[in-house]
Amino acid sequence: MPAASAPRPDRSTEIAAALRDAIVTGRLLVGDRLPSEAELAEQYGVSRPTVREALKRLAAQSLIRTRRGATGGAFVNHLSFEAAQAQQITTSTLLLSMNAVGFETACEARFAMERACAPLACARRQEAHLDRMRAEIARQSDPALSDEDFCASDVAFHRALVDAAGNPVLSYQLAGAVEAMQPLMNMITFTARDRARIVELHEAIAGAAETQSARACDAALSALERYTRELGSAVMARRAAQQR
Amino acid sequence: MPAASAPRPDRSTEIAAALRDAIVTGRLLVGDRLPSEAELAEQYGVSRPTVREALKRLAAQSLIRTRRGATGGAFVNHLSFEAAQAQQITTSTLLLSMNAVGFETACEARFAMERACAPLACARRQEAHLDRMRAEIARQSDPALSDEDFCASDVAFHRALVDAAGNPVLSYQLAGAVEAMQPLMNMITFTARDRARIVELHEAIAGAAETQSARACDAALSALERYTRELGSAVMARRAAQQR
DNA sequence: CCCCGTTTAATTGTCTGACAATTGGAAGTC
DNA sequence: GACTTCCAATTGTCAGACAATTAAACGGGG
């Protein structure tokens, strides 16, 4: 056997791939209605359950949505930024946990990307973004806030910063990445929670955004990254000591 | 009716969500075997086809893989960086085309992220990365290269730069983003193809990586971004003129 | 002529039961 | 002990049926 020829894929896989290709290449446009399940079954020479499995695959990727009834059927879905982001988050989260991505690596990637949009955020931030950041800082300053809510507020703060860059593509990419790393981040802040220092750095970031000082913003982000990594290595060391 | 209560989801959707949750939260670990379709059907009180549709949904997200035979079944899949990236690319590509993301926006996001990992790339690049970049530059210098191959080489060059940062999470995120924007980029370079200028800028980038000069690398990337955006606006203007 | 309830047809969602294909292990044989 | 054969478990597929849902066609009353 020269090359381990890939095992012949299932019919439902093939059909899903064919339809996916039709959508991605634009042969099927947003809003277009796919043939009914019965018609597809006849076209591809398979039974309805097989066609349905193919359609479910596409539905899982938000490529189509289905509606019952007389004018129902499967329609090419308009992929919203939100839906795409949700998918990216689950994928990235799983990827990070399954591949045992280290805290260092995740942290580095996250801050590198966030710093990438800091200059844009400083240049274009609107009052609404500043308000969101200030509101989250206020929440974080409340000692009664639970750990979970503190972390959620942390994410919301950084999302506001990213959104301030005014680039939906950046927001989509970044928000997915930041959100995916949340579990790892939680692991740290739950154990070593010096909230005052974090709030202080958030204030520095928000202040830099307000005065539109890209350099100050970058410096504050760098400081936050350094501090986060310090926390991380401390926690890792403690954990290693416990396992010894 | 106070709030338009979300229409009750399909059983297969529910079951898929339940299993997905079990995987994401770690109740099911990589390599674990899910119950057989018949068992799942009994557990959830549905028929086998319904269970199968749920499983196909998970398979579409690469969360599980199935095998036939005596010891077969559905197993929690190890999500590789490659598989995750492939998914991200199709999602992002579709997102950009469907939401009519402008060239300016896409370009800005792409270069912002790429510049984010340039300093890391300069600091950590290995000989292998430099070789890959040089090889692509050599390819691009060949006038006989087709437009398609030139664009592919362009992508490969930038991937080499990203990979040089030595952070798999960054590579994963960036490669997905860059690859997704390729169709938009192609639209430009196919029409206004001043290859010499692009190759020149690529040489500047590779040179900066070689000498580990983060500032020079950033400058070269900025120049490439400026040039690309000039091309883009020129093409857009021409297109607008044609439509008038 | 217009408005409103009813019927109807189309379509997806689900069930049942069956058979084919595949694959590893168990039983049997040399 | 090694090899072959058979078997059982499991997924992949099919056919047919019925329920649920939805919009459009239809028809009656004003």
XYZ file of C-alpha atoms (C1' of nucleotides) in Angstrom:
548
model
C 0.000 0.000 0.000
C 1.780 3.151 -1.143
C -0.121 5.783 0.776
C -2.593 5.062 3.508
C -5.457 6.201 1.331
C -7.821 8.098 3.518
C -10.754 5.868 4.340
C -13.669 6.706 2.130
C -15.660 9.317 3.985
C -19.290 8.838 4.832
C -21.892 9.917 2.338
C -23.204 12.468 4.794
C -19.704 13.901 5.141
C -19.367 14.164 1.398
C -22.708 15.853 0.985
C -21.977 18.285 3.782
C -18.653 19.120 2.138
C -20.311 19.689 -1.216
C -22.905 22.013 0.242
C -20.317 23.807 2.351
C -18.237 24.372 -0.729
C -21.240 25.775 -2.550
C -21.759 28.243 0.253
C -18.146 29.278 0.750
C -17.513 29.789 -2.956
C -20.646 31.837 -3.289
C -22.713 29.497 -5.454
C -25.232 29.709 -2.662
C -25.762 33.186 -1.274
C -27.013 34.378 2.065
C -30.722 33.840 2.319
C -30.840 31.286 -0.471
C -33.000 28.312 0.212
C -31.456 24.912 -0.202
C -33.517 22.205 -1.897
C -35.787 20.337 0.454
C -34.435 17.291 2.205
C -36.394 15.035 -0.137
C -34.962 16.759 -3.202
C -31.430 16.642 -1.869
C -31.876 12.964 -1.095
C -32.859 12.329 -4.691
C -30.082 14.517 -6.108
C -27.370 12.726 -4.193
C -29.004 9.321 -4.387
C -29.252 8.834 -0.645
C -32.019 8.609 1.884
C -33.445 11.462 3.880
C -31.742 10.622 7.186
C -28.389 10.778 5.450
C -29.190 14.176 4.013
C -30.352 15.308 7.414
C -27.065 14.320 9.005
C -25.259 16.398 6.417
C -27.507 19.367 7.097
C -26.980 19.065 10.820
C -23.263 19.275 10.259
C -23.720 22.571 8.442
C -26.119 23.795 11.097
C -23.494 23.079 13.741
C -21.200 25.513 11.960
C -23.973 28.100 11.694
C -23.776 27.871 7.922
C -27.486 27.202 7.584
C -30.607 27.583 9.635
C -33.773 25.566 9.148
C -37.393 26.466 9.444
C -40.360 24.176 9.443
C -43.608 24.684 7.647
C -44.870 25.365 4.166
C -42.207 27.865 3.157
C -39.674 26.231 5.429
C -36.455 24.554 4.564
C -32.753 25.133 5.028
C -31.465 28.603 4.312
C -27.938 29.876 4.000
C -27.397 31.689 7.239
C -26.090 35.169 7.678
C -23.069 34.567 9.868
C -23.061 37.317 12.455
C -19.981 38.465 14.292
C -21.559 37.191 17.478
C -22.205 33.691 16.201
C -18.739 33.449 14.714
C -17.243 34.652 17.948
C -19.158 32.145 20.011
C -17.841 29.350 17.847
C -14.335 30.666 17.999
C -14.519 30.800 21.770
C -15.534 27.173 22.218
C -12.945 26.050 19.699
C -10.166 28.089 21.247
C -11.092 27.135 24.784
C -10.972 23.476 23.920
C -7.785 23.913 21.982
C -6.028 25.549 24.892
C -7.144 22.993 27.455
C -6.512 19.944 25.289
C -3.101 20.998 24.140
C -2.036 21.976 27.609
C -1.047 25.422 26.498
C 1.000 26.983 29.240
C -0.032 30.084 31.048
C 3.035 31.908 29.774
C 2.202 31.190 26.161
C -1.438 32.128 26.463
C -0.624 35.272 28.375
C 1.944 36.385 25.876
C -0.379 35.862 22.943
C -3.254 37.636 24.618
C -1.324 40.747 25.525
C 0.509 40.872 22.226
C -2.809 41.041 20.423
C -4.321 43.455 22.861
C -1.383 45.805 22.553
C -1.852 45.641 18.805
C -5.146 47.428 19.030
C -4.277 49.785 21.859
C -3.029 52.566 19.543
C -6.171 52.366 17.466
C -8.285 52.369 20.607
C -6.565 55.487 21.877
C -7.101 57.242 18.578
C -10.739 56.393 18.105
C -12.276 55.733 21.498
C -15.688 57.279 22.012
C -17.209 58.448 25.254
C -19.255 55.271 25.383
C -16.119 53.150 25.483
C -14.594 55.238 28.239
C -17.836 54.950 30.176
C -17.833 51.190 29.856
C -14.274 51.009 31.095
C -14.973 53.304 34.015
C -18.074 51.353 34.940
C -16.124 48.101 35.041
C -13.385 49.691 37.128
C -16.041 50.849 39.560
C -17.437 47.338 39.790
C -14.009 45.890 40.341
C -13.367 48.292 43.198
C -16.236 46.830 45.165
C -14.727 44.406 47.696
C -18.023 42.563 47.906
C -17.723 41.442 44.302
C -17.363 37.679 43.954
C -14.347 36.208 42.258
C -16.441 35.094 39.321
C -17.895 38.551 38.835
C -14.502 40.158 39.188
C -13.141 38.007 36.383
C -16.188 38.695 34.239
C -15.728 42.386 34.800
C -12.087 42.036 33.894
C -13.059 40.515 30.565
C -15.673 43.214 29.996
C -13.095 45.913 30.640
C -10.687 44.540 28.092
C -13.462 44.033 25.596
C -14.367 47.674 25.928
C -10.781 48.597 25.179
C -10.720 46.346 22.132
C -14.060 47.629 20.894
C -12.761 51.159 21.218
C -10.427 50.417 18.325
C -13.528 50.619 16.166
C -12.590 47.669 14.010
C -15.138 44.851 14.107
C -12.674 42.340 12.718
C -10.208 43.090 15.474
C -12.980 42.938 18.064
C -14.070 39.571 16.772
C -10.599 38.073 16.770
C -9.514 39.553 20.059
C -12.673 38.936 21.997
C -12.540 35.297 20.993
C -8.952 34.978 22.100
C -9.415 36.803 25.385
C -12.553 34.929 26.263
C -10.945 31.602 25.487
C -8.111 32.311 27.864
C -10.467 33.271 30.637
C -10.385 29.862 32.359
C -6.626 29.999 32.563
C -6.749 33.557 33.857
C -9.362 32.643 36.431
C -7.122 29.931 37.735
C -4.616 32.624 38.589
C -6.781 35.395 39.937
C -8.810 33.017 42.061
C -5.779 31.976 43.980
C -3.694 35.111 44.063
C -6.140 37.940 43.982
C -4.496 41.275 44.500
C -7.374 43.227 43.129
C -6.054 46.641 44.107
C -3.054 46.321 41.839
C -5.173 45.156 38.919
C -7.669 47.961 39.354
C -4.790 50.410 39.506
C -3.455 49.182 36.193
C -6.927 49.262 34.665
C -7.185 52.868 35.728
C -3.887 53.591 34.028
C -5.140 51.989 30.832
C -8.445 53.842 30.899
C -6.655 57.079 31.643
C -4.320 56.601 28.718
C -7.271 55.912 26.465
C -8.980 59.044 27.700
C -5.982 61.258 27.041
C -5.359 59.353 23.809
C -1.828 58.566 24.785
C -0.905 55.418 22.890
C 2.466 55.223 24.579
C 1.038 55.399 28.070
C -1.569 52.812 27.132
C 1.069 50.455 25.818
C 3.154 50.947 28.927
C 0.191 50.209 31.176
C -0.649 47.087 29.225
C 2.948 45.962 29.448
C 2.887 46.506 33.177
C -0.318 44.512 33.450
C 1.231 41.726 31.416
C 4.309 41.674 33.625
C 2.192 41.578 36.752
C -0.074 38.856 35.391
C 2.890 36.732 34.456
C 4.433 37.217 37.862
C 1.220 36.040 39.422
C 1.157 33.113 37.049
C 4.635 31.896 37.784
C 4.030 32.294 41.510
C 0.927 30.169 41.328
C 2.638 27.599 39.159
C 5.532 27.378 41.568
C 3.214 26.906 44.515
C 1.345 24.233 42.630
C 4.557 22.452 41.742
C 5.598 22.575 45.380
C 2.347 21.012 46.455
C 2.729 18.180 44.011
C 6.225 17.431 45.223
C -46.569 36.885 25.917
C -43.949 39.001 27.701
C -40.784 37.870 26.023
C -40.621 36.021 22.745
C -39.577 32.809 24.407
C -36.977 31.181 22.229
C -38.589 28.410 20.223
C -37.971 25.105 21.862
C -34.825 23.717 20.300
C -34.761 20.357 18.615
C -33.997 17.334 20.700
C -30.882 16.705 18.655
C -29.726 20.239 19.393
C -30.301 19.738 23.076
C -28.451 16.454 23.149
C -25.563 17.899 21.188
C -25.375 20.794 23.644
C -25.386 18.423 26.610
C -22.575 16.327 25.181
C -20.625 19.380 24.132
C -20.912 20.729 27.640
C -19.652 17.452 29.038
C -16.614 17.703 26.807
C -15.843 21.369 27.344
C -16.163 21.137 31.105
C -13.961 18.098 31.194
C -16.484 15.493 32.322
C -15.467 13.690 29.154
C -11.752 13.638 28.491
C -9.789 13.258 25.310
C -9.939 9.683 24.146
C -12.962 8.786 26.211
C -15.543 6.726 24.444
C -19.091 7.993 24.430
C -21.896 5.511 25.006
C -23.056 3.762 21.865
C -25.801 5.371 19.825
C -28.305 2.860 21.143
C -27.359 3.616 24.738
C -27.502 7.361 24.204
C -30.892 6.974 22.570
C -32.171 5.163 25.625
C -30.569 7.647 28.045
C -32.151 10.658 26.399
C -35.371 8.891 25.485
C -35.076 9.452 21.774
C -34.501 7.321 18.719
C -31.193 6.500 17.155
C -31.464 8.885 14.190
C -31.962 11.763 16.604
C -28.878 10.767 18.532
C -26.976 10.449 15.302
C -27.870 13.967 14.258
C -26.544 15.219 17.567
C -23.310 13.293 17.103
C -22.885 14.633 13.591
C -23.111 18.127 14.968
C -20.254 17.407 17.338
C -18.286 15.727 14.579
C -18.668 18.853 12.453
C -16.883 20.788 15.182
C -14.163 18.157 15.427
C -15.193 17.470 19.000
C -15.574 13.745 18.380
C -14.507 11.171 15.851
C -16.302 7.900 15.190
C -15.076 4.465 14.312
C -17.052 1.481 13.188
C -16.654 -2.053 14.299
C -16.606 -4.054 17.493
C -14.584 -1.602 19.562
C -15.911 1.328 17.598
C -18.007 4.213 18.738
C -17.655 7.931 19.232
C -14.522 9.181 20.948
C -13.662 12.595 22.275
C -11.275 13.968 19.733
C -7.950 15.593 20.387
C -8.401 19.011 18.851
C -5.192 19.823 17.054
C -4.027 23.320 16.240
C -4.405 22.447 12.584
C -8.007 21.329 12.839
C -8.925 24.338 14.922
C -7.219 26.619 12.476
C -9.005 25.100 9.509
C -12.310 25.716 11.198
C -11.381 29.236 12.107
C -10.427 29.962 8.525
C -13.733 28.869 7.049
C -15.634 30.731 9.732
C -13.628 33.921 9.338
C -13.688 33.791 5.550
C -17.432 33.487 5.536
C -17.770 36.160 8.165
C -15.782 38.660 6.139
C -17.576 38.005 2.864
C -21.060 37.924 4.354
C -20.667 41.039 6.423
C -19.150 42.939 3.565
C -16.158 43.880 5.640
C -14.330 46.631 3.853
C -10.825 46.242 2.613
C -9.655 49.019 4.895
C -11.033 47.324 7.976
C -9.661 43.918 7.123
C -6.289 45.334 6.200
C -6.014 47.319 9.392
C -6.891 44.321 11.550
C -4.514 42.043 9.744
C -1.506 44.300 10.025
C -2.284 45.317 13.569
C -2.152 41.674 14.611
C 0.879 40.922 12.532
C 2.774 43.831 14.015
C 1.853 42.483 17.428
C 4.010 39.445 16.931
C 6.810 41.084 14.977
C 8.890 41.929 18.077
C 8.588 38.360 19.328
C 9.475 37.052 15.896
C 12.593 39.198 15.769
C 13.653 38.022 19.191
C 13.124 34.314 18.671
C 13.347 33.577 14.962
C 15.338 30.465 14.095
C 17.303 29.795 10.959
C 14.485 27.676 9.668
C 12.100 30.607 9.751
C 14.538 32.865 7.938
C 15.020 30.143 5.347
C 11.296 29.862 4.785
C 11.002 33.606 4.320
C 13.924 33.736 1.933
C 12.553 30.834 -0.064
C 9.223 32.567 -0.497
C 10.910 35.798 -1.524
C 12.828 33.854 -4.131
C 9.607 32.355 -5.461
C 7.952 35.738 -5.577
C 10.814 37.138 -7.604
C 10.112 34.735 -10.423
C 8.129 36.658 -13.067
C 6.739 33.389 -14.407
C 4.856 32.799 -11.168
C 1.115 32.848 -11.618
C -1.008 35.316 -9.699
C -2.495 32.524 -7.613
C 0.917 31.183 -6.677
C 2.192 34.648 -5.906
C -0.620 35.194 -3.452
C -0.099 31.780 -1.901
C 3.568 32.562 -1.495
C 2.646 35.864 0.083
C 0.585 34.065 2.676
C 3.353 31.547 3.277
C 5.847 34.353 3.842
C 3.717 36.022 6.465
C 2.993 32.716 8.132
C 6.694 32.118 8.454
C 7.038 35.473 10.157
C 4.208 34.687 12.540
C 5.541 31.232 13.293
C 8.908 32.780 14.076
C 7.334 34.326 17.160
C 7.402 30.815 18.588
C 3.990 31.080 20.169
C 1.561 28.440 18.904
C -1.438 30.360 20.167
C -0.402 33.439 18.237
C 0.296 31.339 15.160
C -3.104 29.778 15.397
C -4.936 33.047 15.783
C -2.931 34.960 13.234
C -2.784 32.318 10.564
C -6.525 32.019 10.710
C -6.991 35.734 10.362
C -4.460 36.186 7.582
C -5.745 33.224 5.618
C -9.313 34.418 5.925
C -8.424 37.775 4.443
C -6.659 36.210 1.525
C -9.633 36.458 -0.855
C -9.874 40.181 -0.225
C -6.143 40.576 -0.678
C -6.231 38.596 -3.891
C -8.826 40.941 -5.257
C -6.281 43.704 -4.929
C -3.092 42.061 -6.056
C -4.774 40.469 -9.041
C -5.700 43.830 -10.418
C -2.836 46.042 -9.332
C 0.143 43.806 -9.118
C 3.315 45.704 -8.537
C 5.246 42.683 -7.413
C 8.626 44.374 -7.281
C 7.516 46.747 -4.540
C 5.998 43.941 -2.499
C 9.087 41.779 -2.813
C 11.191 44.743 -1.784
C 9.153 45.199 1.387
C 9.272 41.489 2.113
C 13.034 41.681 1.869
C 13.023 44.517 4.358
C 10.926 42.464 6.756
C 13.084 39.384 6.406
C 16.199 41.467 6.822
C 14.877 43.033 9.989
C 14.040 39.597 11.346
C 17.513 38.392 10.522
C 19.197 41.275 12.299
C 16.627 41.024 15.058
C 15.691 44.641 14.715
C 12.152 44.923 15.988
C 11.927 48.587 15.061
C 13.002 48.011 11.477
C 10.560 45.116 11.232
C 7.711 47.248 12.497
C 8.619 50.010 10.103
C 8.700 47.628 7.156
C 5.350 46.174 8.118
C 3.911 49.655 8.423
C 5.240 50.502 4.996
C 3.699 47.341 3.587
C 0.406 48.216 5.198
C 0.500 51.726 3.759
C 1.292 50.398 0.329
C -1.398 47.737 0.474
C -3.974 50.279 1.520
C -2.952 52.598 -1.268
C -3.435 49.774 -3.709
C -6.769 49.001 -2.152
C -8.154 52.493 -2.375
C -6.904 52.801 -5.951
C -8.683 49.614 -6.938
C -11.816 50.669 -5.122
C -11.803 54.034 -6.844
C -11.385 52.422 -10.234
C -14.192 50.036 -9.499
C -16.446 52.877 -8.392
C -15.626 54.761 -11.579
C -16.604 51.757 -13.670
C -19.909 51.453 -11.946
C -20.721 55.112 -12.569
C -64.868 44.427 -2.590
C -62.494 43.467 1.619
C -61.601 41.016 5.923
C -61.259 36.916 8.672
C -61.372 32.088 9.859
C -60.572 27.354 7.810
C -58.475 24.138 5.168
C -54.600 22.396 2.847
C -50.174 21.465 1.114
C -45.315 21.552 1.931
C -41.628 20.892 4.925
C -38.948 19.666 8.853
C -38.669 16.718 13.186
C -39.011 12.180 14.949
C -39.872 7.187 15.305
C -39.590 2.268 14.003
C -37.426 -1.483 12.091
C -34.370 -3.345 9.219
C -30.044 -4.458 6.728
C -25.147 -3.612 5.185
C -20.304 -2.672 6.364
C -16.670 -2.795 9.404
C -13.784 -4.324 13.005
C -11.858 -6.476 17.012
C -11.964 -10.467 19.688
C -13.157 -15.277 20.598
C -13.439 -19.864 19.322
C -11.695 -23.483 16.871
C -8.078 -25.895 14.065
C -3.612 -27.454 12.659
C 1.610 -21.421 19.579
C 0.137 -19.502 15.263
C -3.316 -19.218 12.014
C -8.071 -19.193 10.346
C -12.838 -18.700 10.919
C -16.735 -17.083 12.999
C -19.199 -13.907 15.816
C -20.852 -10.005 18.178
C -20.887 -5.111 18.665
C -21.141 -0.832 16.473
C -21.722 2.602 13.043
C -23.674 3.745 8.318
C -27.658 3.629 5.493
C -32.232 2.790 3.916
C -37.506 2.856 3.600
C -41.714 4.236 5.251
C -44.547 6.386 8.366
C -46.525 9.932 11.413
C -46.455 14.359 14.159
C -45.669 19.344 14.286
C -45.421 23.557 12.115
C -46.114 27.111 8.919
C -47.664 29.951 5.144
C -50.581 30.234 1.457
C -54.940 29.172 -0.837
C -59.761 29.027 -0.177
C -64.249 30.417 1.106
C -67.901 32.831 3.722
C -69.744 36.903 5.769
C -69.968 41.724 6.074
